[in-house]
mmCIF file of C-alpha atoms in Angstrom:
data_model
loop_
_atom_site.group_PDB
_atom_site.id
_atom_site.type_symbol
_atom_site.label_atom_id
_atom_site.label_comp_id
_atom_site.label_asym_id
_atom_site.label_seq_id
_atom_site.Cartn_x
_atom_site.Cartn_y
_atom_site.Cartn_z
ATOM 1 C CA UNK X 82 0.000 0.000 0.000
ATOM 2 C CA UNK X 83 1.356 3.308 -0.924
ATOM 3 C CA UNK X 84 2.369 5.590 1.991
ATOM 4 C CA UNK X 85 1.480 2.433 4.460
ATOM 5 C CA UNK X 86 4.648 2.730 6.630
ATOM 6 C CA UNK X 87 4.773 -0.681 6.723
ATOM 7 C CA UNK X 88 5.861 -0.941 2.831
ATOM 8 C CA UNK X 89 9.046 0.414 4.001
ATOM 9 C CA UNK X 90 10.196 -2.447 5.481
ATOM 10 C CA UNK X 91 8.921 -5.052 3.287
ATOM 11 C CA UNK X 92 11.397 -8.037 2.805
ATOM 12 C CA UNK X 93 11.365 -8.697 -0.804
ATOM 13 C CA UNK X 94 14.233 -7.878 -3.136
ATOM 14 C CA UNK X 95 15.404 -4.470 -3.119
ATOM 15 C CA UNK X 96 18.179 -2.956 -5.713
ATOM 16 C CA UNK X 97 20.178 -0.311 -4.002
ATOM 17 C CA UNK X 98 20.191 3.612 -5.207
ATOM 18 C CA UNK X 99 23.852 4.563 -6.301
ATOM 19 C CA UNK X 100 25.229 6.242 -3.038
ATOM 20 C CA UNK X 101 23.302 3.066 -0.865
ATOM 21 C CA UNK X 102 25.197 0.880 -3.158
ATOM 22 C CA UNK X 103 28.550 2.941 -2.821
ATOM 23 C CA UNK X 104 28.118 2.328 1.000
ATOM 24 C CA UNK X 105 27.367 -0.888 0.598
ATOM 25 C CA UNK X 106 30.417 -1.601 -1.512
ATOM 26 C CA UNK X 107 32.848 -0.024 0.739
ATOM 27 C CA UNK X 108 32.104 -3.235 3.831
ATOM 28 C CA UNK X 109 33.889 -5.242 0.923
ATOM 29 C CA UNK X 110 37.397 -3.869 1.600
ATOM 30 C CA UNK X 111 36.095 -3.345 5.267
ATOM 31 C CA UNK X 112 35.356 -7.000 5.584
ATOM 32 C CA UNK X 113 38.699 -7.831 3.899
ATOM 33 C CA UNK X 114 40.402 -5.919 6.522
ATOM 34 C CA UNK X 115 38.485 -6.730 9.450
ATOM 35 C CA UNK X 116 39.592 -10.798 8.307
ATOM 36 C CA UNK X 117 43.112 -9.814 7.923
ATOM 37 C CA UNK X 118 42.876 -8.444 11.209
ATOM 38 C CA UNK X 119 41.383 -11.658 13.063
ATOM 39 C CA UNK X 120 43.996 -13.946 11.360
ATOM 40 C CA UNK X 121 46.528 -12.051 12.773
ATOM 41 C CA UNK X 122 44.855 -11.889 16.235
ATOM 42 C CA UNK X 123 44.601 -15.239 15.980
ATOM 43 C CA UNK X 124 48.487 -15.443 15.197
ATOM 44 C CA UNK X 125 49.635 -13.075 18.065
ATOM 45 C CA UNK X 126 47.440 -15.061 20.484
ATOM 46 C CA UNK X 127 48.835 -18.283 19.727
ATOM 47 C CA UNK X 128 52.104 -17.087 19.772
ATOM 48 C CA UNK X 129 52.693 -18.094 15.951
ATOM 49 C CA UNK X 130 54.940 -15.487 14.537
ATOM 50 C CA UNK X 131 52.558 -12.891 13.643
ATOM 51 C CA UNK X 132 54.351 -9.906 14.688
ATOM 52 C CA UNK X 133 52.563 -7.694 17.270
ATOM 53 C CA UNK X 134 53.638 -4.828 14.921
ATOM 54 C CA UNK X 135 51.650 -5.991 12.560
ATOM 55 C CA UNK X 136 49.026 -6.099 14.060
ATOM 56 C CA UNK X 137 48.860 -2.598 15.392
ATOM 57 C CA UNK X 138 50.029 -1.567 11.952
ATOM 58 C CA UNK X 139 47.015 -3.058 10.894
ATOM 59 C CA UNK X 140 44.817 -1.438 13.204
ATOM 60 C CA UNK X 141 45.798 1.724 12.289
ATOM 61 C CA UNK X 142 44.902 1.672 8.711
ATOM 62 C CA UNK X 143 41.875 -0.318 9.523
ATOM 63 C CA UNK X 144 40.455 2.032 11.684
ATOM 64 C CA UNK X 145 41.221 5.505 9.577
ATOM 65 C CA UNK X 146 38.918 3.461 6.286
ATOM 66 C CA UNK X 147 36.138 2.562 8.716
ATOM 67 C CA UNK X 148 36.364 6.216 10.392
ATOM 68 C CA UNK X 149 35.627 7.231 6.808
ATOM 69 C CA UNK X 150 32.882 4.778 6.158
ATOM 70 C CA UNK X 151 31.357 5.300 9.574
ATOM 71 C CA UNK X 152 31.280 9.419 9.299
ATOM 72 C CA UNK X 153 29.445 9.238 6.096
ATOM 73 C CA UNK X 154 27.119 6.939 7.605
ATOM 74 C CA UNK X 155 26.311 8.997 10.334
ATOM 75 C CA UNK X 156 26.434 12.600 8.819
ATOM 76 C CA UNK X 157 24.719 11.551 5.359
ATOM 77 C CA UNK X 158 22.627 8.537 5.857
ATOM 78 C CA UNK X 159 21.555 8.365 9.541
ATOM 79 C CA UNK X 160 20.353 11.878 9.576
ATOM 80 C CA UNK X 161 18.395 11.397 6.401
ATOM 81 C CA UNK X 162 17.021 8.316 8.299
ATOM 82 C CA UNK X 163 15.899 9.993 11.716
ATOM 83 C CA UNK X 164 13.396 12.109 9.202
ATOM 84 C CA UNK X 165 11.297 8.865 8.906
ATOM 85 C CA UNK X 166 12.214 7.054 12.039
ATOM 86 C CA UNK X 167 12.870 9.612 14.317
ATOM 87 C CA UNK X 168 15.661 10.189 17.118
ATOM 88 C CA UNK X 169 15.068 8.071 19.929
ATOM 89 C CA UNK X 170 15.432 4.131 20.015
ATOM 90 C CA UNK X 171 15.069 1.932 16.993
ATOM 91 C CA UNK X 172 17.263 0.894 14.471
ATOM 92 C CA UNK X 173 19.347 4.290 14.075
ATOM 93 C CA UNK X 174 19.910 4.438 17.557
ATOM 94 C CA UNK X 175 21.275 0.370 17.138
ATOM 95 C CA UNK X 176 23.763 1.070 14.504
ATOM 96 C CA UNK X 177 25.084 4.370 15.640
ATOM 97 C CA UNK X 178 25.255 2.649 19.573
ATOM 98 C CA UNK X 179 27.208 -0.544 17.308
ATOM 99 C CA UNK X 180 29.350 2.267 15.932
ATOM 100 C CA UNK X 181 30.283 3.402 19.095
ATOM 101 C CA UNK X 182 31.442 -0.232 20.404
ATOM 102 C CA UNK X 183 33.226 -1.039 17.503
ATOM 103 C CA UNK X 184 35.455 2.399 17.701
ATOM 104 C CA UNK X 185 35.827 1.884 21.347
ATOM 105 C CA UNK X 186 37.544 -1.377 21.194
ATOM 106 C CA UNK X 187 39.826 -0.311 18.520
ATOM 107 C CA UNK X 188 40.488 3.075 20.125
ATOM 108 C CA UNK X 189 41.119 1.425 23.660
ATOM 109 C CA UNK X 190 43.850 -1.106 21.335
ATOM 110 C CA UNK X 191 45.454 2.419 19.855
ATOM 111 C CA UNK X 192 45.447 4.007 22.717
ATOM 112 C CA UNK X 193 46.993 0.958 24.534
ATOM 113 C CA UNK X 194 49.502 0.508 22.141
ATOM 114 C CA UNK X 195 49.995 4.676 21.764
ATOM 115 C CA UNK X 196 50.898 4.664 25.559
ATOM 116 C CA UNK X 197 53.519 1.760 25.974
ATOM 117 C CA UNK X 198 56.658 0.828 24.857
ATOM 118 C CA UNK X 199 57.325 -0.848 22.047
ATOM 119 C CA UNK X 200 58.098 -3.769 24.004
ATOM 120 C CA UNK X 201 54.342 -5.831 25.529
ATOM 121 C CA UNK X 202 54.458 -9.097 27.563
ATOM 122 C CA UNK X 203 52.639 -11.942 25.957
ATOM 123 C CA UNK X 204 49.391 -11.055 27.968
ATOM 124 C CA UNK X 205 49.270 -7.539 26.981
ATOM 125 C CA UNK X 206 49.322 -8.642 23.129
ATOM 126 C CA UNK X 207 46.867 -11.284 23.990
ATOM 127 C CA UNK X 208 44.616 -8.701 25.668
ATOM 128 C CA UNK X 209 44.839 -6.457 23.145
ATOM 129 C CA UNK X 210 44.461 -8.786 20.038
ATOM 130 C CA UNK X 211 40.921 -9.563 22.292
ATOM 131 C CA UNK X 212 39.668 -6.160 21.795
ATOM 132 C CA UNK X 213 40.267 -6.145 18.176
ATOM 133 C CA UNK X 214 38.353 -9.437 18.077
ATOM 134 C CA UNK X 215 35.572 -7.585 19.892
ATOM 135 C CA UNK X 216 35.580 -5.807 17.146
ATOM 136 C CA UNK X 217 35.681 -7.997 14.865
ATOM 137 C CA UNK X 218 32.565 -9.877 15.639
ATOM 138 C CA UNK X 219 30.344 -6.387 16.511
ATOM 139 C CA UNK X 220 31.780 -5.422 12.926
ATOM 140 C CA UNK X 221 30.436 -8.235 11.103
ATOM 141 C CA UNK X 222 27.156 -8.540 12.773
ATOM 142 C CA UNK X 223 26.399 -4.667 12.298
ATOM 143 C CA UNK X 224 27.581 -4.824 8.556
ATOM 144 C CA UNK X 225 24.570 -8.091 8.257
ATOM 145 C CA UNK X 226 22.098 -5.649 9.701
ATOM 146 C CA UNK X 227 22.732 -2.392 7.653
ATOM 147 C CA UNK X 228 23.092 -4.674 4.140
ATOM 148 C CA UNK X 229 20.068 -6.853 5.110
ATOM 149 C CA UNK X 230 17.942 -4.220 6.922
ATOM 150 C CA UNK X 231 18.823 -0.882 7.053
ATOM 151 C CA UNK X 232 20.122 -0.076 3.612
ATOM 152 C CA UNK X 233 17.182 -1.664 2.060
ATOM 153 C CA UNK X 234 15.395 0.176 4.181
ATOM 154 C CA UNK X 235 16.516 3.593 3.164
ATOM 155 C CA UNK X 236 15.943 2.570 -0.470
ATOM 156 C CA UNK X 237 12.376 2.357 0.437
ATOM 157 C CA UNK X 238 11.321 5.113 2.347
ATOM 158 C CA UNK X 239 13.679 7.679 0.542
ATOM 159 C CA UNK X 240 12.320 10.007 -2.459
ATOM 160 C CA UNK X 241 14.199 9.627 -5.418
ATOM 161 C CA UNK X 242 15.716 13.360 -4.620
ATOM 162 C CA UNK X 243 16.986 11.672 -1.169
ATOM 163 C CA UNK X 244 18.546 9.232 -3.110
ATOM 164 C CA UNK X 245 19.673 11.756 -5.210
ATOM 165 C CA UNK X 246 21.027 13.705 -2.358
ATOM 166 C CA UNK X 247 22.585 10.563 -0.837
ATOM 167 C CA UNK X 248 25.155 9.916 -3.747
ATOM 168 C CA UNK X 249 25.910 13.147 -4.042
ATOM 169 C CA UNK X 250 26.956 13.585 -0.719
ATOM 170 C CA UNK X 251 28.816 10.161 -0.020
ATOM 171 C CA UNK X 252 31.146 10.919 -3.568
ATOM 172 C CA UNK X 253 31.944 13.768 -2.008
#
């Protein structure tokens, strides 16, 4: 039914609007990283080789492409969102709180690894291969939710001049 909120989150099929899509593409590389990362957790925690270096190395590029990601999420697409769904609670209010987690265990690793010496016992770099874990797993699930509800979601209940709006604003 047209203008039934319901309709806007339907579960058929949906192809993604150009600057959706563009979002969407960039948890490709995101996901790539977030893999290389968990190997190499793995690595440092079982005392395999992987240098602890590495791994903060890593991190550090990691995090500045997901600052990048998450910032355009939350300026451009969240705001646009809150229109329709408003400020308080639901599903905005989920992925912006998952954003928050996710940036907290990787800034807690940086600023671990910021604040030491270059040298770290073995249960510092297990500790701190467990927060980037954390992340890990709260990255993954959240990335599920906004491709299989939230973008979708936004394709539905935007005007085409949103959409418009959208790409213009995350090629920027």
């Amino acid at each position: 039914m047209l203008g039934c909120q319901s309709g806007m989150f339907g579960n058929g099929p949906v192809t993604l609007s150009e600057g959706l899509n563009k979002l969407l593409s960039e948890h490709i590389p995101l996901r790539e990283g977030l893999e290389r990362l968990f190997s190499l957790c793995k690595t440092v925690k079982e005392g395999q080789g992987a240098s602890f270096a590495d791994l903060v190395q890593e991190v550090k590029d990691f995090a500045s492409d997901l600052d990048h990601h998450s910032e355009r999420e939350e300026n451009i697409l969240f705001r646009m969102m809150e229109v329709y769904l408003g400020k308080n609670g639901g599903p905005i209010a989920v992925m912006e709180y998952e954003h928050e987690k996710a940036h907290g265990f990787i800034n807690v690793f940086l600023k671990n690894v910021q604040s030491s010496s270059s040298e770290y016992s073995d249960e510092e770099k297990i500790q701190n291969a467990g927060l980037i874990e954390n992340a890990y797993h709260t990255l993954i699930s959240h990335f599920g939710k906004e491709e299989q509800v939230l973008y979708p979601m936004a394709e539905r209940m935007f005007t085409d001049e949103e959409k418009e709006i959208v790409k213009q604003r995350v090629s920027e």
